[in-house]
mmCIF file with all atom_site columns, C-alpha atoms in Angstrom:
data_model
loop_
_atom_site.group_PDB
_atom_site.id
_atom_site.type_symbol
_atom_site.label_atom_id
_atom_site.label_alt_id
_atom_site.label_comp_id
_atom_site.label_asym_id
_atom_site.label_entity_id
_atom_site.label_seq_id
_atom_site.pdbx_PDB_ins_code
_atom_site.Cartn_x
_atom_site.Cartn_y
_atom_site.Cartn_z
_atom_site.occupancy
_atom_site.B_iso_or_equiv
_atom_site.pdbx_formal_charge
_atom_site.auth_seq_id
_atom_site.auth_comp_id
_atom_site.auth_asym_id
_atom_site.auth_atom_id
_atom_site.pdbx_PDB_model_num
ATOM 1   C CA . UNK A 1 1   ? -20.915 -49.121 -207.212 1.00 0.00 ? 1   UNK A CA 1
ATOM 2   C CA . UNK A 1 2   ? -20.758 -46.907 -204.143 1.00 0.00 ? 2   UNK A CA 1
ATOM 3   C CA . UNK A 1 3   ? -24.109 -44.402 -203.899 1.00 0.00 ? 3   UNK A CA 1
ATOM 4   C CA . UNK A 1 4   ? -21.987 -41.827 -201.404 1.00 0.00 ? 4   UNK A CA 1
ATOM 5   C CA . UNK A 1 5   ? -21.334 -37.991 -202.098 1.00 0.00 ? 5   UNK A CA 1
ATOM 6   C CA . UNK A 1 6   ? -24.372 -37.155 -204.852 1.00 0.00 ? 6   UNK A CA 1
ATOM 7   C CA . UNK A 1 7   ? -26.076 -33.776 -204.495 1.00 0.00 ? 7   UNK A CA 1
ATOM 8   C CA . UNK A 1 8   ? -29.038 -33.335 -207.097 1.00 0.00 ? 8   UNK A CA 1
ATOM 9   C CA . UNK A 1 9   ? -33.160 -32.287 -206.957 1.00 0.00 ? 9   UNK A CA 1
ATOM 10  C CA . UNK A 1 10  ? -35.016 -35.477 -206.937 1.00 0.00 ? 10  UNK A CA 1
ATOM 11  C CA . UNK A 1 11  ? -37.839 -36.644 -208.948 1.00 0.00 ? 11  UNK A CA 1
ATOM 12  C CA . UNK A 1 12  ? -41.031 -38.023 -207.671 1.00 0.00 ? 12  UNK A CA 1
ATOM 13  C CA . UNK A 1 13  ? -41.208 -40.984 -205.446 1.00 0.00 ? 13  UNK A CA 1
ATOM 14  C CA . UNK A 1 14  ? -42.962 -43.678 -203.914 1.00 0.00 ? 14  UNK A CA 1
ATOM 15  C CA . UNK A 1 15  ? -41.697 -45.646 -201.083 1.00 0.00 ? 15  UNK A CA 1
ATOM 16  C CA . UNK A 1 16  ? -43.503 -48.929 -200.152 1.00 0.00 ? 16  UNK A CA 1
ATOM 17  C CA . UNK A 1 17  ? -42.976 -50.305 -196.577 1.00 0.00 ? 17  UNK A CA 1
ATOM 18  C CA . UNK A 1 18  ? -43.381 -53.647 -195.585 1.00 0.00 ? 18  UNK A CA 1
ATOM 19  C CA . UNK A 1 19  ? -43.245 -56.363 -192.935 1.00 0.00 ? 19  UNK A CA 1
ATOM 20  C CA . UNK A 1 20  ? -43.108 -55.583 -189.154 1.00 0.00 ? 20  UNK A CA 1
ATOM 21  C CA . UNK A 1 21  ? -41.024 -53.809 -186.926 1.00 0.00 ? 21  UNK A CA 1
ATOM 22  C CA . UNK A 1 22  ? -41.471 -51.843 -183.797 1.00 0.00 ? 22  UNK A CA 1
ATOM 23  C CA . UNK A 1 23  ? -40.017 -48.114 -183.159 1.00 0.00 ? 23  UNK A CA 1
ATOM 24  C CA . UNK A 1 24  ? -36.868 -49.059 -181.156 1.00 0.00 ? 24  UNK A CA 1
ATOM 25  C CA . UNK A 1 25  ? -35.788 -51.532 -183.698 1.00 0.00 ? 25  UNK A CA 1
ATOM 26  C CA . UNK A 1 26  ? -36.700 -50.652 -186.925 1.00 0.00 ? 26  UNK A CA 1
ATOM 27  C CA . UNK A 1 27  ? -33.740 -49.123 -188.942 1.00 0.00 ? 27  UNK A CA 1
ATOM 28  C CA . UNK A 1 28  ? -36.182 -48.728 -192.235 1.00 0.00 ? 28  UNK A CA 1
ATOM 29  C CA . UNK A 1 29  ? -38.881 -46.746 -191.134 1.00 0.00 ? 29  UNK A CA 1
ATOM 30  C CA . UNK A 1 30  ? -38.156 -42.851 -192.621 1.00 0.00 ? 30  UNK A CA 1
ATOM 31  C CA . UNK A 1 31  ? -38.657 -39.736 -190.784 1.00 0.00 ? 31  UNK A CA 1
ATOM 32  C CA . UNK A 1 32  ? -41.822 -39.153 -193.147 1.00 0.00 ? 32  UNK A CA 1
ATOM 33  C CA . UNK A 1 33  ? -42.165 -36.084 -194.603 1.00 0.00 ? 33  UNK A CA 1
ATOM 34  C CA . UNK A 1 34  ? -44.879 -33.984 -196.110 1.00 0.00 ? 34  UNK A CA 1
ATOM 35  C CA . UNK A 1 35  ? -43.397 -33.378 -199.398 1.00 0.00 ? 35  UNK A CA 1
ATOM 36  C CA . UNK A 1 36  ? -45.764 -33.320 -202.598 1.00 0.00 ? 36  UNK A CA 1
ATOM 37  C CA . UNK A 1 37  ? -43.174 -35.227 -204.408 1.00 0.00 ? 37  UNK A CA 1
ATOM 38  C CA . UNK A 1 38  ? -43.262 -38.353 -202.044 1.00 0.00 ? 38  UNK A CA 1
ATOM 39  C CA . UNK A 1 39  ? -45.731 -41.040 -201.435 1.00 0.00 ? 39  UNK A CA 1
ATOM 40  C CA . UNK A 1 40  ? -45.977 -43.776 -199.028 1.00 0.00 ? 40  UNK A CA 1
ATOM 41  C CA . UNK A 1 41  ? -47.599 -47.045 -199.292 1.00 0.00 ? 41  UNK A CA 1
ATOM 42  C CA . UNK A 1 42  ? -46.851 -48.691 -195.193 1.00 0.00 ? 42  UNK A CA 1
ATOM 43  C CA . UNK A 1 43  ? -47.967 -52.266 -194.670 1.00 0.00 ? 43  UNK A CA 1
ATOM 44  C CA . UNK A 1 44  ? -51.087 -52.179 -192.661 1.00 0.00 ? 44  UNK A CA 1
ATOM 45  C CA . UNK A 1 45  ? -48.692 -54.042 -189.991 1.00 0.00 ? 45  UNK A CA 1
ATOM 46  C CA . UNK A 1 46  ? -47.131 -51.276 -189.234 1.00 0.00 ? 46  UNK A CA 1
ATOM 47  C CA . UNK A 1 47  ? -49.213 -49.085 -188.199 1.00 0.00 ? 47  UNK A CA 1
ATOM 48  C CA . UNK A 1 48  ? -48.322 -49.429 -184.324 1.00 0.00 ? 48  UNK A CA 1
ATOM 49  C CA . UNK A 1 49  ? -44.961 -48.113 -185.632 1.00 0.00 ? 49  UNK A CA 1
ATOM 50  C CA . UNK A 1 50  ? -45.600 -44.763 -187.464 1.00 0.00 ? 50  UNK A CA 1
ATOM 51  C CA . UNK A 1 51  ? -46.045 -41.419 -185.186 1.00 0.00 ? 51  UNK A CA 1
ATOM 52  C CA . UNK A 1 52  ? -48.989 -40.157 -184.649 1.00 0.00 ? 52  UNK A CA 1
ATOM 53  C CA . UNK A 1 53  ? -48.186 -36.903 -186.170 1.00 0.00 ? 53  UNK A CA 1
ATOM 54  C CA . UNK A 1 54  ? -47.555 -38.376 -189.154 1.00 0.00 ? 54  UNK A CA 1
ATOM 55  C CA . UNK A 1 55  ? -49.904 -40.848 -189.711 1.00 0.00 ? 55  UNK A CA 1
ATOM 56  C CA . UNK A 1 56  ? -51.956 -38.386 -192.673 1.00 0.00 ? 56  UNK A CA 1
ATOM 57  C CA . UNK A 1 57  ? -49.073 -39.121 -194.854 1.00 0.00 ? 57  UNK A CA 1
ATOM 58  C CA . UNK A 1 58  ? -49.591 -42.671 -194.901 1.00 0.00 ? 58  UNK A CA 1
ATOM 59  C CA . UNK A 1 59  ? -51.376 -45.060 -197.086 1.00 0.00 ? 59  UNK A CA 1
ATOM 60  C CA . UNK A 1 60  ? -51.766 -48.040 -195.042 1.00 0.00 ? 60  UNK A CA 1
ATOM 61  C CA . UNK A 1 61  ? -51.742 -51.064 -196.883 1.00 0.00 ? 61  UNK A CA 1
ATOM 62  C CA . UNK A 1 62  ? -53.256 -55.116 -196.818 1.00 0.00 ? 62  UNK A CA 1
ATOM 63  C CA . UNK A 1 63  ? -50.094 -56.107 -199.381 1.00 0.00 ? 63  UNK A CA 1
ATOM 64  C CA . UNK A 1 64  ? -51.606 -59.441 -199.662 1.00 0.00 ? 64  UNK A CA 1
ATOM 65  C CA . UNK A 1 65  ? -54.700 -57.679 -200.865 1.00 0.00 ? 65  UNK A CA 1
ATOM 66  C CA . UNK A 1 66  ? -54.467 -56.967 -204.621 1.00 0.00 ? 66  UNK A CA 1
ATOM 67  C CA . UNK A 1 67  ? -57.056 -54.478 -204.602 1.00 0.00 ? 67  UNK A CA 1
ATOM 68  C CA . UNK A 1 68  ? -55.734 -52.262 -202.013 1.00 0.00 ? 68  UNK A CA 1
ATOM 69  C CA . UNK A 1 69  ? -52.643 -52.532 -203.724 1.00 0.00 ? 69  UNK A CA 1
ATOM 70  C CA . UNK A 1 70  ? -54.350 -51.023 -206.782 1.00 0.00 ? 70  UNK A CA 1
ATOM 71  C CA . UNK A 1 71  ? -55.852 -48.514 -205.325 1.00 0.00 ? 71  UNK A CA 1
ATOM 72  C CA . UNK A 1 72  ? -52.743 -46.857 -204.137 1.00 0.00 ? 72  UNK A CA 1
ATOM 73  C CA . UNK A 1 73  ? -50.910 -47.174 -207.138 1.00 0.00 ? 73  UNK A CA 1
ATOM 74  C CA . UNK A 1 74  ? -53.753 -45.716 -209.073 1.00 0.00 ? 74  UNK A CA 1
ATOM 75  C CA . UNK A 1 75  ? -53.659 -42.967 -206.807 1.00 0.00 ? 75  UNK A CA 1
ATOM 76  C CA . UNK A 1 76  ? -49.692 -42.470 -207.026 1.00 0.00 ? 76  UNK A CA 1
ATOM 77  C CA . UNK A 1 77  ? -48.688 -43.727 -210.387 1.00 0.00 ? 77  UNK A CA 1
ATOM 78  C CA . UNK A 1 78  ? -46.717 -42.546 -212.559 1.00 0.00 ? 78  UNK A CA 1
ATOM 79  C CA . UNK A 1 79  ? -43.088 -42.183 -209.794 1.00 0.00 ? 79  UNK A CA 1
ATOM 80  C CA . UNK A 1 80  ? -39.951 -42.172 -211.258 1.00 0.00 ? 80  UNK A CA 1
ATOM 81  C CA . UNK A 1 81  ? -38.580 -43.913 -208.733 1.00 0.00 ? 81  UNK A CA 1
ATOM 82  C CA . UNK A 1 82  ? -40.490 -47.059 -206.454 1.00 0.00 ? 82  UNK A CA 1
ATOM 83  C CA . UNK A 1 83  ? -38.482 -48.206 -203.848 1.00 0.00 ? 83  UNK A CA 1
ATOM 84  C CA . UNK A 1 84  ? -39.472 -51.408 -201.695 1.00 0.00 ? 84  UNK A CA 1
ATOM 85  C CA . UNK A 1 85  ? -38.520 -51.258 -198.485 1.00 0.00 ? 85  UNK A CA 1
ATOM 86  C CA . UNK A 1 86  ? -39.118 -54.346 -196.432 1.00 0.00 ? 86  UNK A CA 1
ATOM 87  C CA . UNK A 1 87  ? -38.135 -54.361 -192.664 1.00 0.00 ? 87  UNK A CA 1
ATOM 88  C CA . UNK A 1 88  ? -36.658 -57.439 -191.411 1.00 0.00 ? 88  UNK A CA 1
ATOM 89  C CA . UNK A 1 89  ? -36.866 -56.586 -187.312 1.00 0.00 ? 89  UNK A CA 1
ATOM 90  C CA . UNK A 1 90  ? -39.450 -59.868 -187.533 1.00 0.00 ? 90  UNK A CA 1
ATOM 91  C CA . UNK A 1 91  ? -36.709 -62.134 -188.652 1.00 0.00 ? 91  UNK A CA 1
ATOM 92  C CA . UNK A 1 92  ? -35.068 -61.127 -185.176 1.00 0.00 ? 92  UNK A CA 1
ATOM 93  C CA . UNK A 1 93  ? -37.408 -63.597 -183.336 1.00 0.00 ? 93  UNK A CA 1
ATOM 94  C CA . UNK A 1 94  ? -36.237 -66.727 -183.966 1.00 0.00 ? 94  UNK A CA 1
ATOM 95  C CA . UNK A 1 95  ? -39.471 -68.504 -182.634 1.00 0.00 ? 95  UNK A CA 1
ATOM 96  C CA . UNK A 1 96  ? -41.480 -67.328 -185.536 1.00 0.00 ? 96  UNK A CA 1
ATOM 97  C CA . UNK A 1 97  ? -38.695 -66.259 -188.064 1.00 0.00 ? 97  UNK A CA 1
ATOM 98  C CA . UNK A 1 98  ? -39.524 -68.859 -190.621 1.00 0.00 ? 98  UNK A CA 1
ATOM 99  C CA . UNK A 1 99  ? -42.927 -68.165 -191.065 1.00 0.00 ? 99  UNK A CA 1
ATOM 100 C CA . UNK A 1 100 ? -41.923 -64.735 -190.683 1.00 0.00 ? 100 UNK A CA 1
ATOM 101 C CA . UNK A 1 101 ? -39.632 -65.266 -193.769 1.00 0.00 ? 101 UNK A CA 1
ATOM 102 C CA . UNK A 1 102 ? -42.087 -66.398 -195.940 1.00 0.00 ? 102 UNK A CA 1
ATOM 103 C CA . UNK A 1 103 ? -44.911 -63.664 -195.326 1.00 0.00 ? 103 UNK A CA 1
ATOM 104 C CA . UNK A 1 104 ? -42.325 -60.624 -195.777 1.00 0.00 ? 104 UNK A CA 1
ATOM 105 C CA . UNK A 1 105 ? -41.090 -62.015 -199.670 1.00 0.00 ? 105 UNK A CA 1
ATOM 106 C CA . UNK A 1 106 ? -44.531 -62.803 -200.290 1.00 0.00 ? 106 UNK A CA 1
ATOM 107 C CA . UNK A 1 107 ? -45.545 -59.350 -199.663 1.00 0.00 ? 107 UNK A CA 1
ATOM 108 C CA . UNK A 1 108 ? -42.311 -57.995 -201.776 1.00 0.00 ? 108 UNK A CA 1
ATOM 109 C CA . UNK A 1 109 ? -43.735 -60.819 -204.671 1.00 0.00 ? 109 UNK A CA 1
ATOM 110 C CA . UNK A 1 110 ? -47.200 -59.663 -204.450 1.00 0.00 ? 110 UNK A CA 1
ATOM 111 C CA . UNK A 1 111 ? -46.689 -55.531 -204.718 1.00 0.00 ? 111 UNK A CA 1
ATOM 112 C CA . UNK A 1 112 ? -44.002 -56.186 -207.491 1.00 0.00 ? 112 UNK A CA 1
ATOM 113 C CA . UNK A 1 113 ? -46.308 -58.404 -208.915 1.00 0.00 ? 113 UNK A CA 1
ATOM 114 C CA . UNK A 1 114 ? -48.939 -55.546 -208.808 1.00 0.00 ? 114 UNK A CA 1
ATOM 115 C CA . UNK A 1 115 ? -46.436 -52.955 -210.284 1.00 0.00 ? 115 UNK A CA 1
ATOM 116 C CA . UNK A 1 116 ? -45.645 -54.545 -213.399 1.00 0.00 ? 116 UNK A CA 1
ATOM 117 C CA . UNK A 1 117 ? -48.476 -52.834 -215.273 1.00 0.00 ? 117 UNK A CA 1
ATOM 118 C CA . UNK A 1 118 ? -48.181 -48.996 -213.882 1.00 0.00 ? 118 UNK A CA 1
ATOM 119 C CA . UNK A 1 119 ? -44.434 -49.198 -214.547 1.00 0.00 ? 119 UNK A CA 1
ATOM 120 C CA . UNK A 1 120 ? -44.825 -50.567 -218.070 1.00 0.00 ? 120 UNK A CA 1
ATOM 121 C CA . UNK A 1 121 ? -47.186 -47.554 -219.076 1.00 0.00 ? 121 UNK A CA 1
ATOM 122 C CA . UNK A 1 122 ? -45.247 -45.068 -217.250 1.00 0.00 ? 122 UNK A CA 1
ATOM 123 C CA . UNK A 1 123 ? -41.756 -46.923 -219.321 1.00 0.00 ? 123 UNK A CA 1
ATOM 124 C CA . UNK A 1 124 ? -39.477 -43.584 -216.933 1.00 0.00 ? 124 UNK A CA 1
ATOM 125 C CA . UNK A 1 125 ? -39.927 -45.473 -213.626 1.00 0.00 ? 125 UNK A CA 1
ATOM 126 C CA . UNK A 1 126 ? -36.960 -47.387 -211.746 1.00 0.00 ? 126 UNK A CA 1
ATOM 127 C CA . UNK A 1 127 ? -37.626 -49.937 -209.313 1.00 0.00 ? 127 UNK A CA 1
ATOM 128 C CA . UNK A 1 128 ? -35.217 -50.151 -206.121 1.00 0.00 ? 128 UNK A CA 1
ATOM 129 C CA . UNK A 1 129 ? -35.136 -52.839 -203.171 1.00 0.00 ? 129 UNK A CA 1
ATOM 130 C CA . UNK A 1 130 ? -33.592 -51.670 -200.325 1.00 0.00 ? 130 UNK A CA 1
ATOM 131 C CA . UNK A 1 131 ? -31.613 -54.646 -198.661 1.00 0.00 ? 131 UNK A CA 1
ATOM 132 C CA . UNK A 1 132 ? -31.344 -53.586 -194.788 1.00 0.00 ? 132 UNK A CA 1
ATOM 133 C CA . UNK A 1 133 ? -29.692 -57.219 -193.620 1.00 0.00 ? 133 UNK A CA 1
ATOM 134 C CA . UNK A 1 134 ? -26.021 -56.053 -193.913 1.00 0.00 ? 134 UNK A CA 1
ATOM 135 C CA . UNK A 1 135 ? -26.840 -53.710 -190.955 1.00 0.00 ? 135 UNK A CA 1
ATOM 136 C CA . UNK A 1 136 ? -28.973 -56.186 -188.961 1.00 0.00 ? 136 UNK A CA 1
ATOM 137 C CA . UNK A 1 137 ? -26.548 -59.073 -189.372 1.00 0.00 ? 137 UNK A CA 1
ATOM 138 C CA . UNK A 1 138 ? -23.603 -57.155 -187.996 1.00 0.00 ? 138 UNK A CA 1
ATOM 139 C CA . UNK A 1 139 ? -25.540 -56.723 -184.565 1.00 0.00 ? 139 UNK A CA 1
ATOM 140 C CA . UNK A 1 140 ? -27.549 -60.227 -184.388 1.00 0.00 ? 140 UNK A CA 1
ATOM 141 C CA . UNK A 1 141 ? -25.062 -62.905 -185.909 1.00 0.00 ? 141 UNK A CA 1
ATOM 142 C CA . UNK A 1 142 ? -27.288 -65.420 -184.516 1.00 0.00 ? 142 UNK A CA 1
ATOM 143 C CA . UNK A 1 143 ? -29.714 -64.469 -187.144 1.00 0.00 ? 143 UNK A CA 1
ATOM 144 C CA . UNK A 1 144 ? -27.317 -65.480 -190.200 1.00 0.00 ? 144 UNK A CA 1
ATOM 145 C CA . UNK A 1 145 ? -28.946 -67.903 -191.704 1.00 0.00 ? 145 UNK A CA 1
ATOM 146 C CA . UNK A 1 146 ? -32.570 -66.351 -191.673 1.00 0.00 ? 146 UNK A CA 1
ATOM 147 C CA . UNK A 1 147 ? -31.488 -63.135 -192.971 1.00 0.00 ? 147 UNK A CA 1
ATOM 148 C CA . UNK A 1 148 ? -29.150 -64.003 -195.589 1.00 0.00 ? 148 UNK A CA 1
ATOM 149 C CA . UNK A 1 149 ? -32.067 -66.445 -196.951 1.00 0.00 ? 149 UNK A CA 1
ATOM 150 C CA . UNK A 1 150 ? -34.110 -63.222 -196.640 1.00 0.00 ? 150 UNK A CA 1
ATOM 151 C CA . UNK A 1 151 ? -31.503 -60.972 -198.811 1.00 0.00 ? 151 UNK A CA 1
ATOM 152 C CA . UNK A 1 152 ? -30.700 -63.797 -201.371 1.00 0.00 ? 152 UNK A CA 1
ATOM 153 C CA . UNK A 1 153 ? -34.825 -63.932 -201.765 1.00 0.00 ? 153 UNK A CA 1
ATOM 154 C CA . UNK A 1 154 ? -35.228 -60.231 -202.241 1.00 0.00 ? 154 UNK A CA 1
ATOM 155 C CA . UNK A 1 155 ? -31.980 -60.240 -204.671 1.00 0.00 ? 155 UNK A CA 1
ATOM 156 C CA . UNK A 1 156 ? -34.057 -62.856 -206.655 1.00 0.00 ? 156 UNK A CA 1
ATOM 157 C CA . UNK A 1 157 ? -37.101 -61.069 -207.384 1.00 0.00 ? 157 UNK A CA 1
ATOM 158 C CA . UNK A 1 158 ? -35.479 -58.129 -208.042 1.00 0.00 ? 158 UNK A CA 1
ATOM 159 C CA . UNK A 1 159 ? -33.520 -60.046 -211.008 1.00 0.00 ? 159 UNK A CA 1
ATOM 160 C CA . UNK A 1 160 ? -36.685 -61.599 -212.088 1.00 0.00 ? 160 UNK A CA 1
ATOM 161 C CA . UNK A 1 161 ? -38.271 -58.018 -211.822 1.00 0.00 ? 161 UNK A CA 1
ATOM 162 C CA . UNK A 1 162 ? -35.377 -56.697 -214.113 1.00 0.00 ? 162 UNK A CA 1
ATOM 163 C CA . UNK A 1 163 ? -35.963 -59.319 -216.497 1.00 0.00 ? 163 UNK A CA 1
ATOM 164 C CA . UNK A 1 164 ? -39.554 -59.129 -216.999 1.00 0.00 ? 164 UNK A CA 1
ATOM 165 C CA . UNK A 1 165 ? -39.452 -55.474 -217.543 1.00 0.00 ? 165 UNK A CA 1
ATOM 166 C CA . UNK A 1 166 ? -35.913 -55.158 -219.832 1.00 0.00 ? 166 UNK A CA 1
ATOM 167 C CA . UNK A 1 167 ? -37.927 -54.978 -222.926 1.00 0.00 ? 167 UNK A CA 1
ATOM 168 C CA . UNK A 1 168 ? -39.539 -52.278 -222.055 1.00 0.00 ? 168 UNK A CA 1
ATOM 169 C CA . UNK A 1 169 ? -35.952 -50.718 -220.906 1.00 0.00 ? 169 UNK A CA 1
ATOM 170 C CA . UNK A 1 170 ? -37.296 -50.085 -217.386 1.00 0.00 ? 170 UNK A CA 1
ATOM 171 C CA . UNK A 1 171 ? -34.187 -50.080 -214.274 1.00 0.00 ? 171 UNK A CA 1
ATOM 172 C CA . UNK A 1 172 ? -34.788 -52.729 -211.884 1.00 0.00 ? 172 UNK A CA 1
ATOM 173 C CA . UNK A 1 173 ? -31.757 -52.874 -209.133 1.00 0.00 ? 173 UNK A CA 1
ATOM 174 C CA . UNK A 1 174 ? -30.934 -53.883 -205.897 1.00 0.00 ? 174 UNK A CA 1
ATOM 175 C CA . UNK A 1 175 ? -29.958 -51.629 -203.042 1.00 0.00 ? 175 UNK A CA 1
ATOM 176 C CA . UNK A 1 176 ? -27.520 -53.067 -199.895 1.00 0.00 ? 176 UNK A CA 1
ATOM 177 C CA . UNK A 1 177 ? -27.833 -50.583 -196.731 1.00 0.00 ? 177 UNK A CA 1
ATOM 178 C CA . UNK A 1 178 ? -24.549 -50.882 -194.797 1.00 0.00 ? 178 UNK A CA 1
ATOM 179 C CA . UNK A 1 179 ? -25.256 -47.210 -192.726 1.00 0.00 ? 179 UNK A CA 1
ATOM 180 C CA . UNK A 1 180 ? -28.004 -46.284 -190.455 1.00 0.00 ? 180 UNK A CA 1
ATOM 181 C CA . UNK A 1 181 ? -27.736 -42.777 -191.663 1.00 0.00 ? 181 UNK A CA 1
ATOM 182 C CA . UNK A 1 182 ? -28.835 -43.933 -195.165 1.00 0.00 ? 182 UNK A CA 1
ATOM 183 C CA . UNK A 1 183 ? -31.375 -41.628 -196.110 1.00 0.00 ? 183 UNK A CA 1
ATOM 184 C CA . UNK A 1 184 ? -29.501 -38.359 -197.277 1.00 0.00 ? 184 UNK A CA 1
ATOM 185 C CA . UNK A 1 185 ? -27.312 -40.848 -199.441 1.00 0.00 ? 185 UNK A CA 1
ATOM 186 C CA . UNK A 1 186 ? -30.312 -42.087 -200.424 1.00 0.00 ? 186 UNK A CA 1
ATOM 187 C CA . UNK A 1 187 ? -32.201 -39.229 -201.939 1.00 0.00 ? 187 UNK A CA 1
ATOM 188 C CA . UNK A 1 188 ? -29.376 -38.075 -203.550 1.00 0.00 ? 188 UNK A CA 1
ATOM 189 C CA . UNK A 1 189 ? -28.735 -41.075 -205.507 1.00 0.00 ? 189 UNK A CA 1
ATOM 190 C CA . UNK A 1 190 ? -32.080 -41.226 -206.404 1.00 0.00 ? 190 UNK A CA 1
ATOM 191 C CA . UNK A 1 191 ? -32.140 -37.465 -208.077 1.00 0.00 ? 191 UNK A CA 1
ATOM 192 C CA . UNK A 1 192 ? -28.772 -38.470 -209.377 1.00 0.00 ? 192 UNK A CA 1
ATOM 193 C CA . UNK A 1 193 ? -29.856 -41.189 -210.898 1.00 0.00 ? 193 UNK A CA 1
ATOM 194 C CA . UNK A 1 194 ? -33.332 -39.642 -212.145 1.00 0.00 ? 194 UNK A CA 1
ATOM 195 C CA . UNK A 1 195 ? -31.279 -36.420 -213.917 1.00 0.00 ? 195 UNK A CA 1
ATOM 196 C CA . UNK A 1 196 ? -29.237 -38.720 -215.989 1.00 0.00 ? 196 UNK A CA 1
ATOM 197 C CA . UNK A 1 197 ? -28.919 -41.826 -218.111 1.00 0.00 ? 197 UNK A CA 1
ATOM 198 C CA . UNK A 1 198 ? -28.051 -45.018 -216.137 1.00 0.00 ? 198 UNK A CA 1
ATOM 199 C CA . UNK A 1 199 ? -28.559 -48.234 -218.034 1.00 0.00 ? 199 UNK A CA 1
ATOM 200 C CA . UNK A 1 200 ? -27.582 -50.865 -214.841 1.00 0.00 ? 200 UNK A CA 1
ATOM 201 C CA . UNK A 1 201 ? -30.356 -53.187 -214.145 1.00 0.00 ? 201 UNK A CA 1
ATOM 202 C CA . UNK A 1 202 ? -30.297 -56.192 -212.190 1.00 0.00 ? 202 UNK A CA 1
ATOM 203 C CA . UNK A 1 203 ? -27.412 -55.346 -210.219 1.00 0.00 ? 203 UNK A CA 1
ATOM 204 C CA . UNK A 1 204 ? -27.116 -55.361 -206.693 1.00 0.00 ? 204 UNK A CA 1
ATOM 205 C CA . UNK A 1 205 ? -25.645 -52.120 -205.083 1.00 0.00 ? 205 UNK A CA 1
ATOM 206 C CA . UNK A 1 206 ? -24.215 -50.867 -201.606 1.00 0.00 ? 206 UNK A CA 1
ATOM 207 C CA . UNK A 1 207 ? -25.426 -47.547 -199.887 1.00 0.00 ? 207 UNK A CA 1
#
């Protein structure tokens, strides 16, 4: 399903940032903006990454800590729309990559673990994983394997995610990012899909 050419209000949303990254590389940090609508939950590891100007919108975050985790979404809950961003610049150093594999989906497992409860209460949010590899493999092929163990990874929990929360008819979906430009794409398939009925779960997309 291609996400391109949607013009519509959106809804209320929380973005969740993880991993590591650094300013010239990452392709998944936003241009953060004060808007009363948006949230954002950025792993405490990136902190070194966000603008100074900016940092007040942030709600830095130990994602291996449950009760910071808590916190926030007590704070933000109810969102109609979650979506887990995790930046994959540390899979680019192939020194530490593996280990830097494993920390990044345990983060992704721990704050979906975490959101299970909010969302089921709420029973209006959708849950999205962006998927940034597609854009990352094209300029480090040497990286193939690492990052296409990464993407198959987040494509699993997101499945499991959609699974667990079917019964409770909640939208869990995968989100591929094949543009750099993403993010006015982005927010208008989010307030597309928040304005009308969409019953795909479990599906893996392309932006």
């Amino acid at each position: 399903m291609c996400l391109k050419g949607l013009n519509i209000m959106s809804d209320k949303i929380l973005y969740a940032y993880l991993g590591k990254t650094s300013k010239e590389q990452s392709l998944s940090i936003l241009d953060l903006r004060s808007d009363n609508d948006i949230n954002y939950m950025i792993d405490s590891d990136l902190r070194n990454s966000i603008n100074k100007d900016v940092e007040g919108l942030c709600g830095y975050t130990d994602f291996f800590d449950e009760r910071q985790i808590q916190e926030k979404l007590d704070n933000w809950m109810p969102a109609k729309h979650i979506v887990v961003c995790p930046t994959v610049d540390s899979l680019l150093d192939l020194s530490s990559a593996d280990e830097n594999l494993r920390v990044l989906l345990q983060k992704v497992f721990s704050l979906t673990k975490m959101l299970y409860l909010p969302v089921m209460r709420y029973r209006q949010s959708m849950l999205w994983y962006l998927d940034f590899t597609p854009i990352y493999l094209e300029k480090n092929p040497q990286c193939g394997v690492l990052m296409e163990s990464f993407s198959k990874g987040l494509d699993a929990v997101s499945k499991v995610a959609a699974l667990e929360l079917s019964r409770k008819k909640i939208l869990v979906n995968s989100i591929k990012v094949t543009n750099q430009d993403y993010l006015p794409d982005l927010i208008s398939f989010l307030a597309w899909s928040g304005k009308r009925k969409m019953y795909l779960t479990a599906q893996s997309l392309t932006l």
